Each structure stands twice: as structure tokens, then as C-alpha cells.
CSV table of C-alpha atoms in Angstrom, one decimal:
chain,number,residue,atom,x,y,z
A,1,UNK,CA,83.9,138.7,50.4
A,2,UNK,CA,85.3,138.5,53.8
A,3,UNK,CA,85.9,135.0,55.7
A,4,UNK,CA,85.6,134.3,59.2
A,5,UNK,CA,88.0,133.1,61.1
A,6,UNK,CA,87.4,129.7,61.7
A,7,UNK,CA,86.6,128.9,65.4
A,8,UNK,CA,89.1,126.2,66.9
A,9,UNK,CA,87.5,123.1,67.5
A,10,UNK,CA,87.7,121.2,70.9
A,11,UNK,CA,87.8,117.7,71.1
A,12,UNK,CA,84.7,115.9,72.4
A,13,UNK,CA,85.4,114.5,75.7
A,14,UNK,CA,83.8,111.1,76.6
A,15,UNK,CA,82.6,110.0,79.8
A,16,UNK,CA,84.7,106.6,79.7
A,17,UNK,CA,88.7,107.5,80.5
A,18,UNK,CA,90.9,107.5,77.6
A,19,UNK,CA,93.1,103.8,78.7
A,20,UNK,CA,94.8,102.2,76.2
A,21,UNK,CA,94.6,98.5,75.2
A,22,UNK,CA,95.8,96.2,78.4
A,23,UNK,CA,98.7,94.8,77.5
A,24,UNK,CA,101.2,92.7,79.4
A,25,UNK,CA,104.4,95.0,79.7
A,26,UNK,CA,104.4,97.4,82.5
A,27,UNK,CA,100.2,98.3,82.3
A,28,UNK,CA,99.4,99.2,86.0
A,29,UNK,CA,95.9,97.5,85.9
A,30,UNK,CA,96.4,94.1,85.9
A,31,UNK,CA,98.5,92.1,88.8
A,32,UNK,CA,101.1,90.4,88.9
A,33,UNK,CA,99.9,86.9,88.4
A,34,UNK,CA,97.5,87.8,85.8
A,35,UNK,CA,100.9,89.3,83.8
A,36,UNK,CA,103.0,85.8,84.8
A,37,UNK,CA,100.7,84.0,83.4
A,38,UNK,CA,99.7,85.9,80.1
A,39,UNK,CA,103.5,85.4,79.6
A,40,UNK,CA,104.1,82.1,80.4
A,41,UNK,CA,105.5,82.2,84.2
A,42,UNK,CA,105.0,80.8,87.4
A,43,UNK,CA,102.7,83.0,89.2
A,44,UNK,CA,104.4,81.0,92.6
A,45,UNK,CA,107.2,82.8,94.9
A,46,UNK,CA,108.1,81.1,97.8
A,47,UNK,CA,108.8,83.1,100.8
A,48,UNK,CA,112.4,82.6,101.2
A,49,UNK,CA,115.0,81.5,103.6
A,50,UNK,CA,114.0,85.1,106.0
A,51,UNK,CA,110.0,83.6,106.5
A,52,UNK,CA,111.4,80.5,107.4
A,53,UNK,CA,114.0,81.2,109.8
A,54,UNK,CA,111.1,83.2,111.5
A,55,UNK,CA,108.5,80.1,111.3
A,56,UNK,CA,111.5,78.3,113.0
A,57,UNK,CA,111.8,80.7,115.5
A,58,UNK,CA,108.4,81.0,116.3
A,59,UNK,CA,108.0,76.7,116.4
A,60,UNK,CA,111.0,76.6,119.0
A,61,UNK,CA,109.6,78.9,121.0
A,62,UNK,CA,106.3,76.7,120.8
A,63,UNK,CA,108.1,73.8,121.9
A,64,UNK,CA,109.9,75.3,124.0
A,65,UNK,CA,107.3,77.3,125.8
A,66,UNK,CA,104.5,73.8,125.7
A,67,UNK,CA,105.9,71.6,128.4
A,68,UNK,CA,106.8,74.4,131.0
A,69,UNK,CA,103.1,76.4,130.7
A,70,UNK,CA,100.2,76.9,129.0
A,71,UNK,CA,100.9,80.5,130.1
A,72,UNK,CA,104.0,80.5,128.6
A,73,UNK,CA,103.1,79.0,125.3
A,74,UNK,CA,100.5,82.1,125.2
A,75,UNK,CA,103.4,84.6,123.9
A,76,UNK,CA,104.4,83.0,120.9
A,77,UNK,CA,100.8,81.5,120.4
A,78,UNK,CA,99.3,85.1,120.1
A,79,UNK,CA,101.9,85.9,117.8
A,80,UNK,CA,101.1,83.3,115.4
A,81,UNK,CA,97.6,84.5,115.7
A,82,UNK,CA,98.0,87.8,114.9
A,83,UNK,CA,100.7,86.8,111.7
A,84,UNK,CA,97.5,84.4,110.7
A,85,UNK,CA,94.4,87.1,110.8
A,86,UNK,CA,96.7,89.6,109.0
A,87,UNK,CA,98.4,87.7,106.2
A,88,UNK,CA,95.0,85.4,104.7
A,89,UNK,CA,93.7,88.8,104.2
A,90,UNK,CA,96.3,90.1,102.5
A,91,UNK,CA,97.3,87.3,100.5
A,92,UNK,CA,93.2,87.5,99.3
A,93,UNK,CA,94.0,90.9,97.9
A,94,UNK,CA,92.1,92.4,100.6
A,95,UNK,CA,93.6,95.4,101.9
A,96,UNK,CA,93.1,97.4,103.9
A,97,UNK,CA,90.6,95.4,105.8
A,98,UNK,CA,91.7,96.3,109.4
A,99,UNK,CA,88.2,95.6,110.7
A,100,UNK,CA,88.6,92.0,109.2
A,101,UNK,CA,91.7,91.5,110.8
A,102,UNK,CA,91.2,92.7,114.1
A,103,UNK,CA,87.4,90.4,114.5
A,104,UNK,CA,89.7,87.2,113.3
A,105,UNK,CA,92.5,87.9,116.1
A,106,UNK,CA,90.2,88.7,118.5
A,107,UNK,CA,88.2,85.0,117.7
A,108,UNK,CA,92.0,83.6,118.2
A,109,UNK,CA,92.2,85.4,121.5
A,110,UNK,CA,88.7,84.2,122.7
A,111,UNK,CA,89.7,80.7,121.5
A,112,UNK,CA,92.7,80.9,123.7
A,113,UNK,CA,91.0,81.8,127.0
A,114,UNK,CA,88.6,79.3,126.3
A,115,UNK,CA,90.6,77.0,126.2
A,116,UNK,CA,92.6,78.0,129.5
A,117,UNK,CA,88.9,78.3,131.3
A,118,UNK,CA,87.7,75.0,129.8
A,119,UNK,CA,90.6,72.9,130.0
A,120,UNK,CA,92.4,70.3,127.2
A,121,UNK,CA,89.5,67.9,128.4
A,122,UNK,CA,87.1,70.4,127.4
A,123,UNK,CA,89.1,71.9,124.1
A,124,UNK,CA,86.6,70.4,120.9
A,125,UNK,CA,84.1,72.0,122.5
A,126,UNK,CA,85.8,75.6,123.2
A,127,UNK,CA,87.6,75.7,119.8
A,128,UNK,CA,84.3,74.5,118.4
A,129,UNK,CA,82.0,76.7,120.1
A,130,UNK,CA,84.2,79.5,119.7
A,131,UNK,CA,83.9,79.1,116.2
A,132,UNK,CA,80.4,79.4,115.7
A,133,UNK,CA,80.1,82.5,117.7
A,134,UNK,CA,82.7,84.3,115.6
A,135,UNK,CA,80.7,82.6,112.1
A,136,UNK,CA,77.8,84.6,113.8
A,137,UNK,CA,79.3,87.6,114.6
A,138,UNK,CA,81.1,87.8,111.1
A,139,UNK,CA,77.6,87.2,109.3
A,140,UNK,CA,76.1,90.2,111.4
A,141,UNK,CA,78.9,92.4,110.7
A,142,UNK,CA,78.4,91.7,107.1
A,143,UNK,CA,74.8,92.2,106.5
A,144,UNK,CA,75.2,95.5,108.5
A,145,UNK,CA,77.3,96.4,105.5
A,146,UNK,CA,76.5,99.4,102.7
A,147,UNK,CA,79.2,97.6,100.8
A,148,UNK,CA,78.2,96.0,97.1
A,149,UNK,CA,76.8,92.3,97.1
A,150,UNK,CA,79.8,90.4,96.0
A,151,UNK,CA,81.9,92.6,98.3
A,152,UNK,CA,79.9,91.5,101.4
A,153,UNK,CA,80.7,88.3,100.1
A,154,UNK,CA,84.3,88.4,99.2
A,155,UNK,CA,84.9,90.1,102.8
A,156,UNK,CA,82.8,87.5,104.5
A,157,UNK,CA,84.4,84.4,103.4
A,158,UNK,CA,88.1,86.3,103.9
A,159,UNK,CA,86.9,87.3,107.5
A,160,UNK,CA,85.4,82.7,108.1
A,161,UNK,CA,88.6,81.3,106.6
A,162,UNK,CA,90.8,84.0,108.6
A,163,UNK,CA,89.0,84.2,111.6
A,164,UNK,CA,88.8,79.8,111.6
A,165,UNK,CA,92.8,79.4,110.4
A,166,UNK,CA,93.8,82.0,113.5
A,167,UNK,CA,91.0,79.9,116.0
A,168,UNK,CA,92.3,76.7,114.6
A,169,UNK,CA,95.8,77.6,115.7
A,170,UNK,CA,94.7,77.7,119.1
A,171,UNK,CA,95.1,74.1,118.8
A,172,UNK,CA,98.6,74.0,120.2
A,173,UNK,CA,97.1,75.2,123.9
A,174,UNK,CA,94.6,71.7,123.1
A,175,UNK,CA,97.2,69.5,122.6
A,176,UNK,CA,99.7,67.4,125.1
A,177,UNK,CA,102.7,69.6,125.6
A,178,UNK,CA,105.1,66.9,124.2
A,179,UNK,CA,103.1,66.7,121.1
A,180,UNK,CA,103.2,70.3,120.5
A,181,UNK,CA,106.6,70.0,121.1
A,182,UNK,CA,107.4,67.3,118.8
A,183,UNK,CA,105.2,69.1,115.9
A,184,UNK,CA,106.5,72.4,116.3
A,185,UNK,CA,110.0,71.4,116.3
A,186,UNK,CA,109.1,69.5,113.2
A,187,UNK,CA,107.5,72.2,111.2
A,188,UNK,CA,110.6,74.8,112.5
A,189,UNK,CA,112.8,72.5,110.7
A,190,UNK,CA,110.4,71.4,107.5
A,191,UNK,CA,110.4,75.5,106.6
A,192,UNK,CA,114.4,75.5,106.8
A,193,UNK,CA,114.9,73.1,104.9
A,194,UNK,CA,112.2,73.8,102.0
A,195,UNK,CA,113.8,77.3,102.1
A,196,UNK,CA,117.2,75.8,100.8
A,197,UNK,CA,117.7,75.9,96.5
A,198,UNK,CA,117.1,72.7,96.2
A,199,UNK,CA,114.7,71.2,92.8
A,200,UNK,CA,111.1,70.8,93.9
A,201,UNK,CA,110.9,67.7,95.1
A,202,UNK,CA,114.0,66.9,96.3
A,203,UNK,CA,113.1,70.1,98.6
A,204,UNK,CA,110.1,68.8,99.5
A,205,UNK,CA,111.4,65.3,100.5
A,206,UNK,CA,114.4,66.5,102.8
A,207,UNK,CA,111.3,68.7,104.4
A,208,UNK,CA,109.8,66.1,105.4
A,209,UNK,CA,113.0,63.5,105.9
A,210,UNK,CA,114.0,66.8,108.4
A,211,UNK,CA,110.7,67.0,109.9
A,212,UNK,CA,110.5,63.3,110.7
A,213,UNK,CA,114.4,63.4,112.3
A,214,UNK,CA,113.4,66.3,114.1
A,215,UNK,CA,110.1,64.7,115.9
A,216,UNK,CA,112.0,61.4,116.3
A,217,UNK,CA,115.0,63.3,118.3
A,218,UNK,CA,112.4,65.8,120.4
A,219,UNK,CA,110.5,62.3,121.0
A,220,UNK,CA,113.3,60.4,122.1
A,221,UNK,CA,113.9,63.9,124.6
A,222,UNK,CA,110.8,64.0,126.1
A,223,UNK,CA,110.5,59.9,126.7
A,224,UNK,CA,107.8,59.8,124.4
A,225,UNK,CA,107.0,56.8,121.9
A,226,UNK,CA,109.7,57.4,119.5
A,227,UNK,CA,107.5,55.6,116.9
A,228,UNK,CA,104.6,57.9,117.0
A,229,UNK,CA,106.9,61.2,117.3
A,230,UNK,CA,107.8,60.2,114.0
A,231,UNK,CA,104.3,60.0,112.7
A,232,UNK,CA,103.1,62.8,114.2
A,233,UNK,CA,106.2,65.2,113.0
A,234,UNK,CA,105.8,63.2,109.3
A,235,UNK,CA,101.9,65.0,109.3
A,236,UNK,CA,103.3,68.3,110.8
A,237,UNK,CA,106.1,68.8,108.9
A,238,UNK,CA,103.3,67.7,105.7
A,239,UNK,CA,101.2,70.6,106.8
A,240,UNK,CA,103.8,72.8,107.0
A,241,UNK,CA,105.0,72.5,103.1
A,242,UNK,CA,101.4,72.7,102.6
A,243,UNK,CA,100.6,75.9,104.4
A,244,UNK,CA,104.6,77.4,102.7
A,245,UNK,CA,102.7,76.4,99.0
A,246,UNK,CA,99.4,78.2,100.2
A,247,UNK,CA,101.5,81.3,101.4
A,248,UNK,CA,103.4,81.3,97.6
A,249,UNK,CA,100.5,81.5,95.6
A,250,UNK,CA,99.5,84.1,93.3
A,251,UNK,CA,102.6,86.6,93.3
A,252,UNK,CA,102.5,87.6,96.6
A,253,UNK,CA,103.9,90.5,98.2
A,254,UNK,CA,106.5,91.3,101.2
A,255,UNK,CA,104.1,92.0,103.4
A,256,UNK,CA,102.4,88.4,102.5
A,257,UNK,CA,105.6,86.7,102.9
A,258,UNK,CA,106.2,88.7,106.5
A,259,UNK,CA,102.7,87.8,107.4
A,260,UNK,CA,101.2,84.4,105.9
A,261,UNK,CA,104.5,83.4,104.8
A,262,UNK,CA,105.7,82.9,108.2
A,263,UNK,CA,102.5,81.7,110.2
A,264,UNK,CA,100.7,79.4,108.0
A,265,UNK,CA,103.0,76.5,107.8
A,266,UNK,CA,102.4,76.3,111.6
A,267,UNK,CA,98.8,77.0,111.8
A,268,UNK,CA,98.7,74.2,109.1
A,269,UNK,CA,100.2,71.7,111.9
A,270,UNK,CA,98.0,72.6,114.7
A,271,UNK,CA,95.2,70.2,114.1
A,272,UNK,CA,97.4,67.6,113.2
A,273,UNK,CA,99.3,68.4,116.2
A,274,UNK,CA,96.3,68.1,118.6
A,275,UNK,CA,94.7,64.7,116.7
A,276,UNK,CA,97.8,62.8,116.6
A,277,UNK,CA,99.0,63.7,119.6
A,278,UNK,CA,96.1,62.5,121.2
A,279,UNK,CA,96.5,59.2,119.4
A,280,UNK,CA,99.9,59.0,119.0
A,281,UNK,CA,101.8,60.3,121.7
């Protein structure tokens, strides 16, 4: 009696992909922070001494730039826009999202001649107004969208909160030059110090001891009320530790630190900037 040879069998393949278990060492499909926190860690990086000495840079040129021209101021203003709309994208994990990023500059932009056109009398209601057209525009460009449901809605309220923080910012052409002086010197020196490796909150207190000597000194140069420099560089340089804390959330990346980690402490400032200038200084 004869046997057959016995045909080789294949193995069935299955229409899900053959992953192992997730684990927490070196598996590719989960981030950063959701492996910091499965193992215990921070899942917070501050952006470093090289985001702040660029935040500085940027805040001198600000005050610098205020009290000669509004014209002037536009440079580094843009930039700071552009370093907003970019970064609060990115640090929502949304990339690329060019389209995003290019409709929230270009509401900064508007904002900006708006408020050249209208005047500081007239800024609430160009920064304001501004704001609701872009809400508008963004809301069309999202239902025009083949994209999933919670897509459409994860890229709508990326594209509101970027397009209001880079509008927002336009604050500094709203407020009295002195105050934006006073509160961008303030923040340029808040970052600096909260850079240093210092604990927590002694970090955070020199920040804003810095902050406060900094406004008092660019008050004291610009013969405005030393009293309310103070004040007003105090709830800058507040802002500003607050914007460096949004900016180190969630394991961010380079590109977030080179981005968000560099213009959000001073968009933070800008409303304070324009409010309490207008009462304080």
C-alpha cells in the first residue's frame, strides 16, 4: 500500500495584523506620555534654556520695537504669530495639518491690519470681530470636510484655539507702547529665569521676582507709574510660566519646543498686557 505524500500545510492568515501584546518597553504604538506614565514618570519636559533665550529675544524686540512704531512692532509680532498657529497644532498631535496652520496665521495677520486700520481706540472690536469671522470660516472649512466625525472635530477645535491664541496675540499692537514694553520685557526675563535648574518652585518664584524687577526698571525708563509697571509685569511674567507649563505638557517634541515652546509664554501675556496696561499704566 502506497502513501501519499503529505501536502504542506499553510498557515491560515487572518485579516487582523499579527501585533503582539502592547507593552511599555520600546512598542512603537503608543507615545510617549502614555509610556511615562504606565511607568511611573512625568510625562512634562520643559523646553529648555534654547526656547527661552528665543522667547527673550523675541520680547526685547517687542519692547523694543512698541514705543518707536506700530510698524515696527509688526516684525517680531508676525513672528510670534506664525511660532503660535504652528506649535498648538503640533503640540495637539496634529500633524501635518498645514491647512490648519496657515487659516490660524492668516486670522493673526487680519487681526493685525485691523487693528492698524481701526486704531487702539477701536482694538475690542477688531480683535473681536476678527474673531468671529475666522470661527466662521473655520466651521465652513470643517463641514466641507470628507474627514471622519470626530476628526472634523478634533481639527476644528485645534484650528478655534490656534487660530484665537495667534489673534489674541495681536494684542500687543492694542496695547500702550509702554505697557507692551513693560510686559514683554517681563515675560523675556520670566522664561530665563524658569529655564535655570532650579526646584520647581523656587524656579517659579525667581520667574516672577525677575519679571516684577524687570517691569519695575523698564517702568522707571519709560516715566511710567513705577507701581503699576510692577503689577502689570507680576501678571505678564504669571502668564508667561503659564503658557512655558502649557508648552511642556505631554512629552513634547523638538519641533513643539521650537514652536510653542518659544511663543506661548508671550502670547499668554498679551491680554494681560493690553487690560492692565489700560488700567495700570
Amino acid at each position: 500500500m502506497t502513501h501519499e505524500p503529505q501536502a504542506t500545510r499553510q498557515p491560515l492568515t487572518t485579516a487582523e495584523p499579527a501585533y503582539n501584546a502592547p507593552t511599555t518597553m520600546g512598542n512603537t504604538r503608543i507615545t510617549d506620555a502614555q509610556r511615562a506614565r504606565a511607568e511611573g514618570r512625568s510625562p512634562i519636559i520643559p523646553p529648555g534654556i534654547q526656547p527661552a533665550g528665543l522667547t527673550s529675544v523675541i520680547g526685547l524686540a517687542l519692547a523694543a520695537a512698541a514705543p518707536v512704531s506700530p510698524y515696527l512692532l509688526l516684525g517680531p509680532l508676525v513672528l510670534l504669530q506664525a511660532l503660535t498657529a504652528a506649535g498648538w497644532f503640533r503640540l495637539n498631535g496634529m500633524w501635518p495639518a498645514r491647512q490648519g496652520i496657515a487659516l490660524a496665521f492668516a486670522g493673526g495677520v487680519a487681526a493685525d491690519v485691523a487693528l492698524i486700520a481701526a486704531g487702539r481706540d477701536h482694538a475690542p472690536a477688531a480683535l473681536i470681530g476678527t474673531l468671529g469671522v475666522w470661527v466662521l470660516l473655520t466651521l465652513v472649512l470643517q463641514l466641507r470636510s470628507r474627514a471622519g466625525a470626530d476628526e472634523r472635530m478634533y481639527g476644528l477645535m485645534a484650528t478655534v484655539a490656534s487660530a484665537a491664541l495667534t489673534i489674541v496675540a495681536a494684542g500687543y499692537l492694542a496695547a500702550a507702547p509702554d505697557a507692551v514694553a513693560i510686559g514683554a520685557a517681563a515675560v523675556a526675563v520670566a522664561a530665563l529665569v524658569r529655564a535655570l535648574p532650579l526646584p520647581a518652585p523656587a524656579s517659579i518664584g525667581a520667574g516672577l521676582l525677575a519679571a516684577a524687577g524687570a517691569g519695575y526698571l523698564v517702568a522707571q525708563a519709560t516715566g511710567s507709574g513705577a507701581g503699576g509697571g510692577t503689577l502689570l509685569a507680576l501678571g505678564a511674567g504669571a502668564c508667561a510660566l503659564v503658557g512655558l507649563h502649557v508648552a511642556s505638557y505631554d512629552y513634547p517634541s523638538r519641533f513643539v519646543h521650537m514652536t510653542a515652546g518659544i511663543a506661548l509664554p508671550l502670547t499668554a501675556a498679551a491680554p494681560v498686557v493690553y487690560l492692565l496696561g489700560r488700567a495700570l499704566v
